[in-house]
Amino acid sequence: MGKGVIANLNKEIPADKRVMITFGGGSVKNNGVYDQVKEALKDYDTVEFWGIEPNPSIETLRKAIELGKEKKVDFLLAVGGGSVIDGTKLISAGLLYDGDAWDLLLTHQSAIDTVPLGTVLTLPATGSEMNNGAVISRHETKEKYAFFSNFPVFSILDPEVTFTLPPHQVACGLVDTFVHTVEQYMTTPGQSRLMDRWAEGILQTLVEIAPKIRENQNDYQLMADFMLSATMALNGFTSMGVSQDWATHMIGHELTALHGLSHGHTLAIVYPATLRILREAKGDKLIQYGERVWNITSGTRDERIDAAIAHTEEFFRSLGLTTRLCEEKIGLETIDEIERRFNARNAAYGENANVTAAMAKTILNSCLKEF
Ligand code: NZQ
Ligand code: ZN
């Protein structure tokens, strides 16, 4: 991590590798990242694959797998945000799999055989640069599922490449980082002092830097703190020995699959509603969070919980995101479809496995009304 580190790429990839470099829609051509990668790999045998879209689709990735097999690539380099990295994780497993790579999503099994993968991250959000998760969509059926694959063998993080991010992606990245942290924190207190404080450190950092980033996105130190927070929020460091939630993510994925909303934006809508509905089960932790992250130290138990939830939603709105379904013209039809999908898979998410289809419906109903 640091300024100019893309130049070190050739120290990370063995010289005899045939490398497939994967990209998104072209942002890397406008901000100099493409030129830096090409310069660093000028002595390598490379193949390029372009067009991994936000919420990467199996339809696109099948083409990359076909190309990679044809060219016999034995190293992958993903250059982009979470979508390019996630998509490349599927390519990495798909290159060594004989069947259709979508099978890997359906069996929910971890891919064992994979081609090594490195990344150049351009968007702080998902933590995909330092974890083994990937989330893949299937456009023809409007489905979106996670699977577990390989960890990147290295990731290169230059905060300067984030200066060109559209403000909407910055907002979504901040919310994604925030919600990854709370999905591994907002359960019950007393499980680990260290994990709690680690998570609260990330949350406090985000609350402090977010308004400053909105004022000046070209501040290297701010973007470096953002980038490192995003990596630390989902690389396994804050989850050791503590229970985890993930219900908001599972509901959010359905909103993306059905309506194409950016991942972080779905979380800004669903998370405050999850807290409103599960306020009793999460109450003790909400009070700790309110005190340590938002400095809420007085009031009755209910008032303190109310204030902690309100601060969370207002924080997401302060980034320029909407937090209610009606603001995105999403209504009952979508809620019914998500309930149907959750019933079909006997869903039971959350730390208490009580976010069933019926509970998801209650949560979504709570974000129907206006703010
Ligand atoms: O495609 P290009 O032209 O590169 O543009 C991208 C894309 O349009 C643009 N962008 C990226 N870096 C840029 C830039 N534009 C200007 N300057 C830069 N430096 O940003 C847009 C969005 O990119 P995308 O990769 O889709 O965003 P993100 O990193 O938020 O990834 C979202 C995907 O990751 C999954 C989500 O579900 C979603 O599919 N997640 C992956 C996780 C994981 N692997 O652990 C966990 C997360 O919870 C999440 O589910
Ligand atoms: Zn996420």
Short mmCIF file of C-alpha atoms and ligand atoms in Angstrom, two decimals:
data_model
loop_
_atom_site.label_atom_id
_atom_site.label_comp_id
_atom_site.label_asym_id
_atom_site.label_seq_id
_atom_site.Cartn_x
_atom_site.Cartn_y
_atom_site.Cartn_z
CA MET A 1 0.00 0.00 0.00
CA GLY A 2 1.26 3.49 -0.83
CA LYS A 3 1.93 6.01 -3.57
CA GLY A 4 3.23 4.54 -6.80
CA VAL A 5 3.11 0.91 -5.64
CA ILE A 6 1.61 -0.35 -8.90
CA ALA A 7 5.15 -0.18 -10.29
CA ASN A 8 6.01 -3.10 -7.97
CA LEU A 9 3.68 -5.47 -9.79
CA ASN A 10 6.52 -7.25 -11.56
CA LYS A 11 8.07 -8.17 -8.20
CA GLU A 12 4.91 -10.07 -7.31
CA ILE A 13 4.24 -12.12 -10.45
CA PRO A 14 6.73 -14.79 -11.55
CA ALA A 15 8.26 -13.81 -14.88
CA ASP A 16 7.28 -17.01 -16.69
CA LYS A 17 3.55 -16.64 -16.09
CA ARG A 18 1.00 -16.04 -18.82
CA VAL A 19 -1.18 -13.42 -17.18
CA MET A 20 -4.80 -12.60 -17.93
CA ILE A 21 -5.52 -9.03 -16.77
CA THR A 22 -9.19 -8.35 -16.08
CA PHE A 23 -10.88 -4.94 -16.10
CA GLY A 24 -14.28 -3.31 -15.68
CA GLY A 25 -15.82 -0.80 -18.06
CA GLY A 26 -12.86 1.51 -18.63
CA SER A 27 -12.41 3.84 -15.63
CA VAL A 28 -8.78 2.64 -15.43
CA LYS A 29 -8.07 4.14 -18.85
CA ASN A 30 -9.14 7.59 -17.62
CA ASN A 31 -7.17 7.69 -14.40
CA GLY A 32 -3.80 6.32 -15.47
CA VAL A 33 -4.12 2.96 -13.71
CA TYR A 34 -4.15 1.04 -17.00
CA ASP A 35 -0.94 2.73 -18.17
CA GLN A 36 0.80 2.02 -14.85
CA VAL A 37 -0.18 -1.68 -14.99
CA LYS A 38 0.91 -2.05 -18.61
CA GLU A 39 4.25 -0.36 -17.89
CA ALA A 40 4.92 -2.62 -14.89
CA LEU A 41 4.08 -5.75 -16.92
CA LYS A 42 5.68 -4.74 -20.19
CA ASP A 43 7.96 -7.80 -20.23
CA TYR A 44 5.17 -10.28 -19.53
CA ASP A 45 3.05 -12.40 -21.80
CA THR A 46 -0.41 -10.91 -21.13
CA VAL A 47 -4.01 -11.27 -22.32
CA GLU A 48 -6.63 -8.60 -21.51
CA PHE A 49 -10.28 -9.20 -20.68
CA TRP A 50 -12.52 -6.12 -20.51
CA GLY A 51 -16.09 -5.55 -19.44
CA ILE A 52 -16.61 -7.13 -16.02
CA GLU A 53 -19.60 -5.05 -15.00
CA PRO A 54 -20.74 -3.84 -11.55
CA ASN A 55 -22.35 -6.87 -9.86
CA PRO A 56 -20.41 -9.18 -12.17
CA SER A 57 -22.52 -11.57 -14.18
CA ILE A 58 -21.97 -15.22 -14.95
CA GLU A 59 -22.86 -14.41 -18.55
CA THR A 60 -19.75 -12.16 -18.87
CA LEU A 61 -17.50 -14.38 -16.77
CA ARG A 62 -18.16 -17.45 -18.92
CA LYS A 63 -16.59 -15.54 -21.82
CA ALA A 64 -13.51 -14.73 -19.72
CA ILE A 65 -13.16 -18.37 -18.66
CA GLU A 66 -13.37 -19.45 -22.28
CA LEU A 67 -10.69 -16.96 -23.31
CA GLY A 68 -8.46 -17.92 -20.40
CA LYS A 69 -8.70 -21.62 -21.24
CA GLU A 70 -7.97 -20.93 -24.89
CA LYS A 71 -4.89 -18.83 -24.06
CA LYS A 72 -3.78 -21.24 -21.31
CA VAL A 73 -3.32 -18.47 -18.76
CA ASP A 74 -1.79 -19.47 -15.44
CA PHE A 75 -2.00 -16.20 -13.49
CA LEU A 76 -4.82 -13.69 -13.10
CA LEU A 77 -4.55 -9.99 -12.28
CA ALA A 78 -7.80 -8.18 -11.42
CA VAL A 79 -7.60 -4.40 -11.85
CA GLY A 80 -10.69 -2.66 -10.48
CA GLY A 81 -13.25 -2.61 -7.68
CA GLY A 82 -14.98 -5.45 -5.88
CA SER A 83 -16.86 -6.50 -8.99
CA VAL A 84 -13.73 -7.06 -11.10
CA ILE A 85 -11.99 -8.83 -8.21
CA ASP A 86 -15.02 -11.02 -7.37
CA GLY A 87 -15.55 -11.88 -11.02
CA THR A 88 -11.89 -12.80 -11.34
CA LYS A 89 -12.17 -15.12 -8.33
CA LEU A 90 -14.85 -17.03 -10.24
CA ILE A 91 -12.65 -17.06 -13.36
CA SER A 92 -9.82 -18.38 -11.21
CA ALA A 93 -11.95 -21.36 -10.13
CA GLY A 94 -13.72 -21.71 -13.49
CA LEU A 95 -10.45 -22.11 -15.41
CA LEU A 96 -9.82 -25.38 -13.56
CA TYR A 97 -13.43 -26.58 -13.56
CA ASP A 98 -14.83 -28.66 -16.40
CA GLY A 99 -18.53 -27.83 -15.99
CA ASP A 100 -20.40 -24.50 -16.10
CA ALA A 101 -18.93 -22.14 -13.48
CA TRP A 102 -22.45 -21.27 -12.26
CA ASP A 103 -22.45 -24.73 -10.61
CA LEU A 104 -19.89 -23.34 -8.14
CA LEU A 105 -22.44 -20.77 -6.97
CA LEU A 106 -25.28 -23.25 -6.65
CA THR A 107 -23.41 -25.88 -4.65
CA HIS A 108 -22.17 -23.16 -2.23
CA GLN A 109 -19.00 -25.19 -1.89
CA SER A 110 -15.63 -23.58 -1.59
CA ALA A 111 -13.64 -23.80 -4.78
CA ILE A 112 -10.54 -25.87 -4.13
CA ASP A 113 -8.62 -25.73 -7.40
CA THR A 114 -7.87 -22.18 -8.49
CA VAL A 115 -5.42 -20.29 -10.66
CA PRO A 116 -3.43 -17.76 -8.55
CA LEU A 117 -4.86 -14.26 -8.54
CA GLY A 118 -3.40 -10.85 -7.66
CA THR A 119 -5.30 -7.55 -7.51
CA VAL A 120 -4.85 -3.83 -8.06
CA LEU A 121 -7.71 -2.29 -6.07
CA THR A 122 -9.36 0.90 -7.35
CA LEU A 123 -12.40 1.17 -5.06
CA PRO A 124 -12.38 0.78 -1.26
CA ALA A 125 -15.55 -1.04 -0.19
CA THR A 126 -15.83 -4.80 -0.36
CA GLY A 127 -12.62 -6.09 1.24
CA SER A 128 -12.46 -8.56 -1.65
CA GLU A 129 -8.77 -7.67 -2.02
CA MET A 130 -8.03 -9.53 1.23
CA ASN A 131 -10.78 -12.11 1.59
CA ASN A 132 -11.91 -15.24 -0.23
CA GLY A 133 -15.51 -14.19 -0.88
CA ALA A 134 -17.09 -13.35 -4.20
CA VAL A 135 -20.64 -12.38 -5.12
CA ILE A 136 -21.83 -13.25 -8.63
CA SER A 137 -25.06 -12.33 -10.41
CA ARG A 138 -27.04 -14.10 -13.09
CA HIS A 139 -28.84 -11.49 -15.14
CA GLU A 140 -31.23 -13.77 -16.99
CA THR A 141 -32.85 -14.94 -13.73
CA LYS A 142 -32.11 -11.86 -11.58
CA GLU A 143 -30.23 -13.93 -9.01
CA LYS A 144 -27.17 -12.98 -6.95
CA TYR A 145 -25.22 -15.38 -4.71
CA ALA A 146 -22.01 -15.44 -2.72
CA PHE A 147 -19.40 -18.16 -2.90
CA PHE A 148 -16.06 -18.76 -1.26
CA SER A 149 -12.99 -19.16 -3.36
CA ASN A 150 -9.33 -18.26 -3.15
CA PHE A 151 -7.63 -15.39 -1.37
CA PRO A 152 -5.64 -13.10 -3.65
CA VAL A 153 -1.94 -13.94 -3.38
CA PHE A 154 -1.25 -10.18 -3.20
CA SER A 155 -3.15 -6.91 -3.48
CA ILE A 156 -1.80 -3.51 -4.44
CA LEU A 157 -3.45 -0.48 -2.88
CA ASP A 158 -2.52 3.02 -4.03
CA PRO A 159 -4.94 5.51 -2.40
CA GLU A 160 -4.29 8.01 -5.23
CA VAL A 161 -6.29 5.85 -7.65
CA THR A 162 -9.45 6.58 -5.63
CA PHE A 163 -9.39 10.31 -6.44
CA THR A 164 -11.41 9.70 -9.62
CA LEU A 165 -14.23 7.73 -7.98
CA PRO A 166 -17.73 9.11 -8.58
CA PRO A 167 -19.17 10.50 -5.29
CA HIS A 168 -21.95 7.87 -5.38
CA GLN A 169 -19.34 5.08 -5.35
CA VAL A 170 -17.49 6.78 -2.49
CA ALA A 171 -20.74 6.93 -0.50
CA CYS A 172 -21.53 3.29 -1.27
CA GLY A 173 -18.00 2.26 -0.31
CA LEU A 174 -18.21 4.08 3.03
CA VAL A 175 -21.56 2.43 3.81
CA ASP A 176 -20.34 -1.01 2.71
CA THR A 177 -17.32 -0.68 5.00
CA PHE A 178 -19.54 0.51 7.87
CA VAL A 179 -22.05 -2.31 7.44
CA HIS A 180 -19.37 -5.02 7.10
CA THR A 181 -18.08 -3.84 10.45
CA VAL A 182 -21.46 -3.85 12.20
CA GLU A 183 -22.51 -7.19 10.69
CA GLN A 184 -19.65 -8.65 12.77
CA TYR A 185 -20.26 -6.43 15.82
CA MET A 186 -23.93 -5.56 16.42
CA THR A 187 -24.95 -8.80 18.09
CA THR A 188 -24.42 -9.23 21.84
CA PRO A 189 -21.79 -7.55 24.02
CA GLY A 190 -19.16 -9.31 26.10
CA GLN A 191 -17.77 -11.70 23.50
CA SER A 192 -14.43 -10.00 22.95
CA ARG A 193 -13.16 -6.65 24.18
CA LEU A 194 -10.55 -6.56 21.43
CA MET A 195 -12.91 -7.34 18.53
CA ASP A 196 -15.38 -4.75 19.87
CA ARG A 197 -12.77 -2.03 20.06
CA TRP A 198 -11.29 -2.95 16.70
CA ALA A 199 -14.73 -2.63 15.12
CA GLU A 200 -15.48 0.60 16.99
CA GLY A 201 -12.13 1.96 15.77
CA ILE A 202 -13.16 1.40 12.18
CA LEU A 203 -16.62 2.90 12.78
CA GLN A 204 -15.17 5.97 14.52
CA THR A 205 -12.69 6.42 11.68
CA LEU A 206 -15.46 6.31 9.07
CA VAL A 207 -17.64 8.77 10.99
CA GLU A 208 -14.67 11.15 11.28
CA ILE A 209 -13.40 10.96 7.70
CA ALA A 210 -16.68 10.73 5.76
CA PRO A 211 -17.64 14.44 5.88
CA LYS A 212 -14.05 15.45 5.15
CA ILE A 213 -13.90 13.11 2.14
CA ARG A 214 -17.11 14.65 0.84
CA GLU A 215 -15.39 18.03 0.99
CA ASN A 216 -12.12 16.91 -0.56
CA GLN A 217 -11.79 13.52 -2.18
CA ASN A 218 -8.23 14.27 -3.30
CA ASP A 219 -6.78 14.18 0.19
CA TYR A 220 -4.29 11.30 0.21
CA GLN A 221 -4.36 10.71 3.99
CA LEU A 222 -8.16 10.62 4.13
CA MET A 223 -8.41 8.21 1.23
CA ALA A 224 -5.64 6.04 2.68
CA ASP A 225 -7.57 5.77 5.95
CA PHE A 226 -10.73 4.92 3.99
CA MET A 227 -8.94 2.30 1.90
CA LEU A 228 -7.34 0.59 4.88
CA SER A 229 -10.61 0.68 6.85
CA ALA A 230 -12.41 -1.06 4.00
CA THR A 231 -9.78 -3.80 3.83
CA MET A 232 -9.72 -4.31 7.61
CA ALA A 233 -13.52 -4.41 7.82
CA LEU A 234 -13.80 -7.64 5.86
CA ASN A 235 -10.54 -9.56 6.01
CA GLY A 236 -11.42 -11.66 9.04
CA PHE A 237 -9.65 -9.46 11.61
CA THR A 238 -12.77 -8.19 13.40
CA SER A 239 -14.70 -11.47 13.40
CA MET A 240 -12.44 -13.67 15.48
CA GLY A 241 -14.44 -15.46 18.15
CA VAL A 242 -17.56 -13.31 17.86
CA SER A 243 -20.99 -14.03 16.42
CA GLN A 244 -21.95 -12.54 13.06
CA ASP A 245 -25.19 -11.26 11.54
CA TRP A 246 -25.18 -10.77 7.69
CA ALA A 247 -28.98 -10.57 7.37
CA THR A 248 -28.79 -7.05 5.93
CA HIS A 249 -26.39 -8.23 3.24
CA MET A 250 -28.61 -11.14 2.26
CA ILE A 251 -31.64 -8.86 1.88
CA GLY A 252 -29.55 -6.21 0.13
CA HIS A 253 -28.32 -8.69 -2.49
CA GLU A 254 -31.94 -9.32 -3.47
CA LEU A 255 -32.57 -5.59 -3.94
CA THR A 256 -29.54 -5.41 -6.24
CA ALA A 257 -30.58 -8.52 -8.14
CA LEU A 258 -34.14 -7.26 -8.67
CA HIS A 259 -33.53 -3.53 -9.14
CA GLY A 260 -29.82 -3.02 -9.90
CA LEU A 261 -29.25 -0.73 -6.89
CA SER A 262 -25.54 -0.40 -5.97
CA HIS A 263 -24.56 -2.82 -3.22
CA GLY A 264 -23.69 -0.16 -0.61
CA HIS A 265 -26.91 1.71 -1.32
CA THR A 266 -29.03 -1.37 -0.56
CA LEU A 267 -27.30 -1.62 2.82
CA ALA A 268 -28.07 2.04 3.60
CA ILE A 269 -31.75 1.21 3.09
CA VAL A 270 -31.91 -2.16 4.86
CA TYR A 271 -29.56 -1.71 7.82
CA PRO A 272 -31.45 1.00 9.76
CA ALA A 273 -34.64 -1.05 9.26
CA THR A 274 -32.93 -4.21 10.56
CA LEU A 275 -31.97 -2.27 13.69
CA ARG A 276 -35.51 -0.92 14.13
CA ILE A 277 -37.04 -4.40 13.95
CA LEU A 278 -34.37 -6.27 15.95
CA ARG A 279 -33.85 -3.49 18.50
CA GLU A 280 -34.62 -5.70 21.50
CA ALA A 281 -32.25 -8.57 20.63
CA LYS A 282 -29.49 -6.11 19.69
CA GLY A 283 -30.37 -3.58 22.43
CA ASP A 284 -27.40 -4.06 24.77
CA LYS A 285 -24.93 -3.79 21.90
CA LEU A 286 -26.79 -0.82 20.43
CA ILE A 287 -26.30 1.00 23.72
CA GLN A 288 -22.56 0.24 23.73
CA TYR A 289 -22.32 1.33 20.08
CA GLY A 290 -24.29 4.52 20.75
CA GLU A 291 -22.01 5.44 23.61
CA ARG A 292 -18.67 4.59 21.99
CA VAL A 293 -19.33 5.64 18.39
CA TRP A 294 -21.90 8.44 18.74
CA ASN A 295 -21.25 9.64 22.28
CA ILE A 296 -24.83 8.95 23.42
CA THR A 297 -24.46 8.76 27.18
CA SER A 298 -27.79 9.82 28.67
CA GLY A 299 -31.48 8.98 28.42
CA THR A 300 -33.54 5.89 29.10
CA ARG A 301 -32.61 2.58 27.49
CA ASP A 302 -35.22 3.10 24.77
CA GLU A 303 -34.14 6.68 24.11
CA ARG A 304 -30.52 5.64 23.76
CA ILE A 305 -31.41 2.85 21.34
CA ASP A 306 -33.61 5.23 19.34
CA ALA A 307 -30.78 7.77 19.15
CA ALA A 308 -28.20 5.15 18.06
CA ILE A 309 -30.45 3.97 15.22
CA ALA A 310 -31.30 7.55 14.18
CA HIS A 311 -27.61 8.53 14.08
CA THR A 312 -26.86 5.55 11.87
CA GLU A 313 -29.55 6.38 9.33
CA GLU A 314 -28.67 10.09 9.37
CA PHE A 315 -25.03 9.20 8.76
CA PHE A 316 -25.96 7.23 5.63
CA ARG A 317 -28.18 10.10 4.43
CA SER A 318 -25.39 12.62 5.07
CA LEU A 319 -23.40 10.76 2.39
CA GLY A 320 -26.08 11.57 -0.18
CA LEU A 321 -27.84 8.19 -0.18
CA THR A 322 -31.54 7.52 0.27
CA THR A 323 -32.52 5.15 3.08
CA ARG A 324 -36.13 4.28 2.26
CA LEU A 325 -37.58 2.01 -0.43
CA CYS A 326 -40.24 4.56 -1.42
CA GLU A 327 -37.46 6.99 -2.37
CA GLU A 328 -36.33 4.43 -4.95
CA LYS A 329 -39.91 3.68 -6.06
CA ILE A 330 -39.64 0.13 -4.75
CA GLY A 331 -42.83 -1.27 -3.27
CA LEU A 332 -44.80 -4.27 -2.08
CA GLU A 333 -44.29 -6.36 -5.19
CA THR A 334 -40.54 -6.53 -4.51
CA ILE A 335 -41.09 -7.31 -0.85
CA ASP A 336 -43.38 -10.21 -1.79
CA GLU A 337 -40.80 -11.54 -4.24
CA ILE A 338 -38.03 -11.42 -1.64
CA GLU A 339 -40.32 -13.19 0.85
CA ARG A 340 -40.99 -15.87 -1.80
CA ARG A 341 -37.27 -16.33 -2.51
CA PHE A 342 -36.38 -16.55 1.19
CA ASN A 343 -39.17 -19.09 1.77
CA ALA A 344 -37.94 -21.20 -1.14
CA ARG A 345 -34.50 -21.48 0.44
CA ASN A 346 -35.74 -21.77 4.07
CA ALA A 347 -33.78 -18.66 4.92
CA ALA A 348 -32.79 -18.11 8.56
CA TYR A 349 -30.17 -15.37 8.67
CA GLY A 350 -28.70 -13.28 11.46
CA GLU A 351 -26.83 -14.18 14.63
CA ASN A 352 -29.98 -15.77 16.06
CA ALA A 353 -31.05 -17.37 12.75
CA ASN A 354 -34.36 -15.56 13.13
CA VAL A 355 -34.31 -13.45 9.96
CA THR A 356 -36.67 -15.74 8.10
CA ALA A 357 -38.78 -14.82 5.10
CA ALA A 358 -41.44 -13.37 7.42
CA MET A 359 -38.88 -11.33 9.37
CA ALA A 360 -37.27 -10.05 6.16
CA LYS A 361 -40.73 -8.89 5.09
CA THR A 362 -41.20 -7.03 8.37
CA ILE A 363 -37.79 -5.39 7.95
CA LEU A 364 -38.54 -4.33 4.37
CA ASN A 365 -41.99 -3.05 5.33
CA SER A 366 -40.26 -0.81 7.85
CA CYS A 367 -38.27 0.91 5.09
CA LEU A 368 -41.31 1.46 2.88
CA LYS A 369 -42.43 4.60 4.66
CA GLU A 370 -40.86 7.99 4.11
CA PHE A 371 -37.97 9.22 6.24
O1 NZQ B 1 -16.10 -0.69 -14.38
P1 NZQ B 1 -15.27 0.54 -14.25
O2 NZQ B 1 -15.23 1.37 -15.48
O3 NZQ B 1 -13.91 0.27 -13.69
O4 NZQ B 1 -16.03 1.51 -13.18
C1 NZQ B 1 -16.33 1.10 -11.85
C2 NZQ B 1 -17.80 0.74 -11.65
O5 NZQ B 1 -18.63 1.38 -12.59
C3 NZQ B 1 -16.19 2.33 -10.98
N1 NZQ B 1 -14.83 2.52 -10.48
C4 NZQ B 1 -14.05 1.64 -9.78
N2 NZQ B 1 -12.90 2.22 -9.43
C5 NZQ B 1 -12.90 3.48 -9.95
C6 NZQ B 1 -14.13 3.67 -10.62
N3 NZQ B 1 -14.45 4.83 -11.24
C7 NZQ B 1 -13.53 5.82 -11.19
N4 NZQ B 1 -12.35 5.71 -10.53
C8 NZQ B 1 -12.00 4.58 -9.90
N5 NZQ B 1 -10.85 4.49 -9.21
O6 NZQ B 1 -17.04 2.08 -9.88
C9 NZQ B 1 -18.16 1.33 -10.30
C10 NZQ B 1 -18.52 0.29 -9.27
O7 NZQ B 1 -17.51 -0.66 -9.15
P2 NZQ B 1 -17.76 -2.06 -8.39
O8 NZQ B 1 -16.52 -2.86 -8.49
O9 NZQ B 1 -19.03 -2.66 -8.84
O10 NZQ B 1 -18.00 -1.58 -6.86
P3 NZQ B 1 -17.68 -2.31 -5.51
O11 NZQ B 1 -16.22 -2.33 -5.24
O12 NZQ B 1 -18.56 -1.67 -4.52
O13 NZQ B 1 -18.13 -3.84 -5.74
C11 NZQ B 1 -19.47 -4.23 -5.62
C12 NZQ B 1 -19.60 -5.74 -5.78
O14 NZQ B 1 -18.89 -6.43 -4.72
C13 NZQ B 1 -19.78 -7.32 -4.04
C14 NZQ B 1 -21.12 -6.64 -4.21
O15 NZQ B 1 -22.20 -7.50 -3.95
C15 NZQ B 1 -21.05 -6.18 -5.66
O16 NZQ B 1 -21.35 -7.23 -6.52
N6 NZQ B 1 -19.31 -7.57 -2.68
C16 NZQ B 1 -18.23 -8.36 -2.53
C17 NZQ B 1 -17.78 -8.75 -1.28
C18 NZQ B 1 -16.61 -9.63 -1.12
N7 NZQ B 1 -16.00 -10.11 -2.18
O17 NZQ B 1 -16.22 -9.95 -0.01
C19 NZQ B 1 -18.47 -8.35 -0.05
C20 NZQ B 1 -19.42 -7.22 -0.23
O18 NZQ B 1 -20.36 -7.27 0.82
C21 NZQ B 1 -20.14 -7.20 -1.53
O19 NZQ B 1 -21.25 -8.08 -1.50
ZN ZN B 2 -20.96 -5.52 1.51
#
